[in-house]
Short mmCIF file of C-alpha atoms in Angstrom, two decimals:
data_model
loop_
_atom_site.label_atom_id
_atom_site.label_comp_id
_atom_site.label_asym_id
_atom_site.label_seq_id
_atom_site.Cartn_x
_atom_site.Cartn_y
_atom_site.Cartn_z
CA MET U 1187 0.00 0.00 0.00
CA GLU U 1188 1.42 3.37 -1.03
CA ASN U 1189 0.87 7.02 -0.07
CA TRP U 1190 1.12 6.54 3.68
CA THR U 1191 -0.29 9.34 5.83
CA GLY U 1192 2.23 8.47 8.50
CA VAL U 1193 5.14 6.04 8.85
CA LEU U 1194 7.04 5.00 11.97
CA ASP U 1195 10.04 2.67 12.21
CA LEU U 1196 11.41 2.05 15.71
CA ASN U 1197 14.30 -0.31 16.46
CA VAL U 1198 15.52 -0.70 20.05
CA GLU U 1199 18.36 -2.74 21.55
CA ASP U 1200 19.83 -3.60 24.95
CA ARG U 1201 23.08 -1.87 25.87
CA ASN U 1202 24.52 -2.98 29.18
CA GLY U 1203 21.09 -3.51 30.73
CA LYS U 1204 19.50 -0.35 29.34
CA THR U 1205 17.21 -0.36 26.31
CA VAL U 1206 18.04 2.40 23.85
CA ALA U 1207 17.01 3.31 20.33
CA LYS U 1208 19.11 1.80 17.57
CA ASN U 1209 17.07 3.56 14.91
CA VAL U 1210 14.06 5.88 14.99
CA TYR U 1211 12.42 7.09 11.79
CA PHE U 1212 9.07 8.76 11.34
CA GLN U 1213 7.41 10.70 8.57
CA GLY U 1214 4.08 12.45 8.11
CA ALA U 1215 1.37 12.35 10.77
CA PHE U 1216 3.02 9.73 12.97
CA LYS U 1217 5.65 10.47 15.59
CA VAL U 1218 7.08 9.33 18.92
CA MET U 1219 8.07 11.41 21.92
CA ARG U 1220 11.56 11.26 23.37
CA PRO U 1221 12.26 8.06 25.33
CA VAL U 1222 11.16 7.94 28.96
CA TYR U 1223 12.62 5.75 31.72
CA HIS U 1224 10.10 5.43 34.53
CA ASP U 1225 12.45 3.54 36.86
CA ASP U 1226 15.97 2.12 37.05
CA SER U 1227 15.09 -1.22 35.36
CA GLY U 1228 16.47 -0.03 32.01
CA GLN U 1229 13.11 -0.53 30.29
CA VAL U 1230 12.29 2.27 27.88
CA CYS U 1231 8.87 3.78 27.21
CA TYR U 1232 7.80 5.54 24.02
CA TYR U 1233 4.58 7.50 23.54
CA LEU U 1234 3.04 7.43 20.06
CA LEU U 1235 1.75 10.75 18.72
CA ASN U 1236 -0.72 11.67 16.02
CA PRO U 1237 -0.14 15.40 15.37
CA GLY U 1238 -3.39 15.59 13.41
CA GLY U 1239 -5.43 14.70 16.47
CA GLY U 1240 -7.12 11.69 14.91
CA TYR U 1241 -7.66 9.50 11.86
CA LEU U 1242 -9.47 11.03 8.91
CA ASP U 1243 -11.05 9.80 5.70
CA GLY U 1244 -8.62 7.62 3.75
CA ASP U 1245 -5.73 7.93 6.21
CA ARG U 1246 -3.12 5.14 6.03
CA TYR U 1247 -0.59 4.50 8.79
CA GLN U 1248 2.30 2.05 8.97
CA MET U 1249 4.31 1.16 12.07
CA LYS U 1250 7.27 -1.21 12.37
CA VAL U 1251 8.86 -1.97 15.74
CA GLN U 1252 11.78 -4.30 16.41
CA LEU U 1253 13.20 -5.32 19.78
CA GLY U 1254 16.73 -6.69 19.84
CA GLU U 1255 17.86 -9.49 22.10
CA GLY U 1256 17.09 -8.68 25.75
CA ALA U 1257 15.48 -5.31 24.93
CA LYS U 1258 12.52 -4.14 27.04
CA LEU U 1259 9.98 -1.71 25.63
CA THR U 1260 6.70 -0.17 26.77
CA LEU U 1261 4.75 1.34 23.88
CA THR U 1262 1.63 3.39 24.42
CA THR U 1263 -0.27 6.32 22.96
CA GLN U 1264 -0.52 9.90 24.14
CA GLY U 1265 -4.32 9.70 24.23
CA ALA U 1266 -7.30 7.88 22.82
CA THR U 1267 -7.25 6.87 19.16
CA LYS U 1268 -10.00 8.95 17.55
CA VAL U 1269 -11.40 7.94 14.18
CA TYR U 1270 -13.55 10.63 12.62
CA ARG U 1271 -16.23 10.33 9.94
CA THR U 1272 -14.94 8.51 6.83
CA PRO U 1273 -17.51 9.14 4.05
CA LYS U 1274 -15.37 7.81 1.19
CA ASN U 1275 -12.50 5.56 2.33
CA TYR U 1276 -11.84 3.76 5.60
CA ALA U 1277 -8.93 4.72 7.84
CA TYR U 1278 -6.30 2.00 8.09
CA GLN U 1279 -3.28 1.16 10.22
CA GLU U 1280 -0.93 -1.78 9.98
CA SER U 1281 1.71 -2.59 12.59
CA GLU U 1282 4.50 -5.16 12.61
CA PHE U 1283 6.42 -6.12 15.75
CA ILE U 1284 9.53 -8.31 15.87
CA LEU U 1285 10.66 -9.62 19.27
CA LYS U 1286 14.12 -11.16 19.44
CA PRO U 1287 15.19 -13.69 22.13
CA GLY U 1288 14.67 -12.56 25.71
CA SER U 1289 12.94 -9.30 24.76
CA LEU U 1290 9.85 -7.82 26.42
CA LEU U 1291 7.12 -5.77 24.74
CA GLU U 1292 4.26 -4.12 26.59
CA TYR U 1293 1.98 -2.58 23.96
CA ILE U 1294 -0.80 -0.72 25.77
CA PRO U 1295 -2.59 1.78 23.53
CA ASP U 1296 -5.35 4.02 24.89
CA PRO U 1297 -8.99 3.27 24.00
CA LEU U 1298 -10.35 3.48 20.47
CA ILE U 1299 -13.14 6.01 19.90
CA ALA U 1300 -14.88 5.78 16.52
CA TYR U 1301 -17.08 8.75 15.68
CA GLN U 1302 -20.39 8.62 13.85
CA ASN U 1303 -20.04 7.04 10.37
CA ALA U 1304 -16.40 6.10 10.99
CA HIS U 1305 -14.87 3.08 9.29
CA PHE U 1306 -11.57 1.81 10.73
CA LYS U 1307 -9.31 -1.21 10.13
CA HIS U 1308 -6.20 -2.09 12.13
CA LYS U 1309 -3.91 -5.08 11.62
CA ASN U 1310 -1.16 -6.14 14.04
CA VAL U 1311 1.39 -8.79 13.06
CA ILE U 1312 3.69 -9.90 15.88
CA ARG U 1313 6.63 -12.23 15.30
CA MET U 1314 8.38 -13.32 18.48
CA ASP U 1315 11.01 -15.74 19.68
CA GLN U 1316 9.77 -18.36 22.12
CA SER U 1317 11.87 -16.79 24.89
CA ALA U 1318 10.38 -13.33 24.37
CA THR U 1319 7.50 -11.91 26.41
CA LEU U 1320 4.45 -10.03 25.12
CA LEU U 1321 1.71 -8.14 26.91
CA TYR U 1322 -0.86 -6.48 24.66
CA SER U 1323 -4.23 -4.90 25.38
CA ASP U 1324 -6.85 -2.82 23.60
CA ILE U 1325 -10.18 -1.24 24.50
CA ILE U 1326 -13.05 -0.44 22.11
CA THR U 1327 -15.53 2.18 23.28
CA PRO U 1328 -19.13 2.56 22.01
CA GLY U 1329 -18.01 5.56 19.95
CA TRP U 1330 -19.32 9.10 19.78
CA SER U 1331 -22.09 10.96 17.98
CA PRO U 1332 -23.56 14.46 18.40
CA GLU U 1333 -26.82 12.94 19.67
CA GLY U 1334 -25.01 10.77 22.22
CA GLU U 1335 -26.07 7.57 20.47
CA HIS U 1336 -23.83 4.53 20.97
CA PHE U 1337 -22.45 2.38 18.14
CA SER U 1338 -23.07 4.92 15.38
CA TYR U 1339 -19.83 4.07 13.56
CA LYS U 1340 -19.82 2.03 10.36
CA THR U 1341 -17.17 -0.58 11.10
CA ILE U 1342 -14.39 -1.36 13.56
CA GLN U 1343 -12.13 -4.18 12.43
CA LEU U 1344 -9.15 -5.27 14.55
CA LEU U 1345 -6.96 -8.17 13.45
CA ASN U 1346 -4.10 -9.67 15.47
CA GLU U 1347 -1.74 -12.31 14.11
CA ILE U 1348 0.94 -13.59 16.49
CA TYR U 1349 3.72 -15.96 15.45
CA VAL U 1350 6.05 -17.73 17.87
CA ASP U 1351 9.14 -19.12 16.13
CA GLU U 1352 7.28 -18.53 12.83
CA GLU U 1353 4.29 -20.65 13.91
CA LEU U 1354 0.91 -18.92 13.99
CA VAL U 1355 -0.39 -19.22 17.56
CA VAL U 1356 -2.98 -16.42 17.72
CA PHE U 1357 -5.43 -15.27 15.08
CA ASP U 1358 -7.84 -12.82 16.69
CA HIS U 1359 -10.35 -10.99 14.52
CA ILE U 1360 -12.89 -8.49 15.85
CA ASN U 1361 -15.29 -7.15 13.23
CA LEU U 1362 -18.08 -4.88 14.50
CA LYS U 1363 -20.72 -3.59 12.05
CA PRO U 1364 -23.59 -2.05 14.02
CA SER U 1365 -25.75 -1.45 10.93
CA SER U 1366 -25.94 -5.18 10.10
CA GLN U 1367 -25.41 -6.78 13.53
CA ASN U 1368 -27.48 -6.88 16.67
CA ILE U 1369 -24.55 -5.20 18.39
CA ARG U 1370 -26.21 -5.08 21.81
CA GLY U 1371 -27.44 -8.67 21.64
CA LEU U 1372 -26.22 -12.15 22.50
CA GLY U 1373 -22.94 -13.07 20.84
CA PHE U 1374 -21.93 -9.44 20.44
CA MET U 1375 -21.83 -6.85 23.24
CA GLU U 1376 -24.60 -8.54 25.27
CA GLY U 1377 -25.89 -5.33 26.79
CA TYR U 1378 -22.45 -3.89 27.60
CA THR U 1379 -20.89 -0.85 25.91
CA HIS U 1380 -17.10 -1.40 26.14
CA LEU U 1381 -14.97 -4.28 24.91
CA GLY U 1382 -11.46 -5.05 26.21
CA SER U 1383 -8.93 -7.60 24.99
CA MET U 1384 -5.63 -8.69 26.50
CA ILE U 1385 -3.04 -11.13 25.17
CA VAL U 1386 -0.12 -12.34 27.29
CA ILE U 1387 2.57 -14.71 26.02
CA GLY U 1388 5.59 -15.70 28.09
CA SER U 1389 7.37 -18.67 29.58
CA GLY U 1390 6.01 -17.79 33.03
CA VAL U 1391 2.42 -18.58 32.05
CA ASP U 1392 1.26 -21.94 33.38
CA SER U 1393 -1.90 -23.51 34.79
CA SER U 1394 -1.01 -22.28 38.28
CA LEU U 1395 -0.93 -18.65 37.10
CA LEU U 1396 -4.27 -19.02 35.32
CA ASP U 1397 -5.82 -20.53 38.45
CA ARG U 1398 -4.59 -17.59 40.53
CA LEU U 1399 -6.02 -15.12 38.03
CA TYR U 1400 -9.38 -16.88 38.11
CA LEU U 1401 -9.43 -16.68 41.88
CA ALA U 1402 -8.32 -13.04 41.97
CA ILE U 1403 -10.93 -11.84 39.45
CA GLU U 1404 -14.64 -12.22 39.96
CA ASN U 1405 -15.50 -12.82 36.32
CA ASN U 1406 -19.27 -12.33 36.32
CA THR U 1407 -20.69 -9.20 37.97
CA LEU U 1408 -23.25 -6.57 37.05
CA ASP U 1409 -20.39 -4.22 36.14
CA TYR U 1410 -18.50 -6.50 33.80
CA LYS U 1411 -18.17 -9.97 32.29
CA LEU U 1412 -14.78 -11.60 31.68
CA GLY U 1413 -13.36 -14.78 30.20
CA ILE U 1414 -9.81 -16.20 30.17
CA SER U 1415 -8.56 -18.74 27.62
CA ALA U 1416 -5.22 -20.56 27.55
CA LEU U 1417 -3.18 -20.57 24.32
CA SER U 1418 -1.39 -23.45 22.61
CA VAL U 1419 1.88 -21.86 23.79
CA PRO U 1420 2.57 -20.52 27.30
CA GLY U 1421 0.10 -17.64 27.30
CA PHE U 1422 -3.53 -16.61 27.60
CA THR U 1423 -6.13 -14.24 26.20
CA ILE U 1424 -8.79 -12.26 28.01
CA ARG U 1425 -12.01 -10.84 26.59
CA MET U 1426 -13.96 -8.45 28.77
CA PHE U 1427 -17.28 -6.59 28.54
CA ALA U 1428 -17.95 -3.56 30.75
CA HIS U 1429 -19.92 -0.32 30.97
CA SER U 1430 -16.87 1.96 31.16
CA THR U 1431 -13.26 2.31 30.03
CA GLN U 1432 -12.17 2.77 33.64
CA MET U 1433 -13.48 -0.64 34.70
CA ILE U 1434 -11.53 -2.45 31.97
CA GLU U 1435 -8.40 -0.43 32.69
CA LYS U 1436 -8.67 -1.29 36.38
CA ILE U 1437 -8.94 -5.05 35.81
CA PHE U 1438 -6.22 -5.11 33.15
CA SER U 1439 -3.94 -3.01 35.36
CA ASN U 1440 -4.36 -5.46 38.24
CA ILE U 1441 -3.50 -8.40 35.97
CA HIS U 1442 -0.53 -6.51 34.55
CA GLN U 1443 0.74 -5.71 38.03
CA SER U 1444 0.45 -9.33 39.17
CA ILE U 1445 2.45 -10.53 36.18
CA ARG U 1446 5.15 -7.87 36.54
CA GLU U 1447 5.61 -8.55 40.24
CA GLU U 1448 5.78 -12.31 39.75
CA TRP U 1449 8.01 -12.38 36.66
CA PHE U 1450 10.21 -9.32 37.05
CA GLN U 1451 9.80 -8.32 40.73
CA THR U 1452 8.77 -4.81 39.61
CA LYS U 1453 5.52 -2.91 39.22
CA PRO U 1454 4.26 -1.64 35.85
CA SER U 1455 5.14 1.92 34.95
CA PHE U 1456 2.52 4.58 35.68
CA LEU U 1457 1.74 5.88 32.19
CA ARG U 1458 0.52 9.30 33.27
CA LYS U 1459 -0.97 11.30 30.38
CA TYR U 1460 -2.57 14.29 32.07
#
C-alpha cells in the first residue's frame, strides 16, 4: 500500500542492561516522543503521537517496531485513538512487531473512539522468539455521535496475528458492524458498551498462574463480564465486557501488576498522560 499518511520505524536494543534506540524514523502524521525511563530497570517507554489529532477519511498508517535481544519496551499512545467520519475511504493502520530472544514488549494503547459514520481497520502482526514476552491490550468504546447515540460508527475491524518461532499461535479478529449486527445482543456486546482484549505470552504462564487469576478476578458481575482462555503456547487471552473504560483499565492493570511482580519483581510503569 502506497501514499502513507504516517510512517514510523522504531528499532531498540539492549546496551549494558538499558534499552536504547538503535534507529528511529518517522514521517508524516506519525511520531514518537523522546524516550522515557520510569524507573531504574532499564526498560524504555515511548509515547506514540498523532499530530493531526485523529484518523481522517482515507488515512493510512504504517508502524514497524523491532526489539533486539534482551530489549525491554513499553509502547503506548498519548491519548485515545479517535477515528472521525470517513464518508469515502476507511482509515487504516498496519503494525508489525519483531521480538528477538529474551525481549519484552508491553503494547498498551489508549482506547479506540470511533465517531459517527467512521470506518476503521487495524492489523497487528507480531513475530516473536519463544523466549520473548508479550503483553498487549486494547479497548473499544461505544463511539461518539452528536446525539449521544452509541455504536453509530460504520465498522471497527481489529486483526491480530501472532507468530512464535514462525508458527501462527494467535489469530484474533474483531469485526463490529452495528448497521448489520445486533450489536447489543447475544454473541456481540450482550448489553455492555465497552470491549477489552488482553493477550499475554511468556514462559512464566502456566496452569497455576491461570488458576490464581481466576481466583483473583470475579468474572461475572453486574459491572463486567470476563473470560480467560489458555493458548497453545505458554500464554492466555482475556475478553472483557464492561460499561466503562475505567473498569476495563482497572482489571487489566491489576493483571498486569500481578504478572510484573511475579516475573520481574517490579511494578508496571505509571503511564501518566494528564
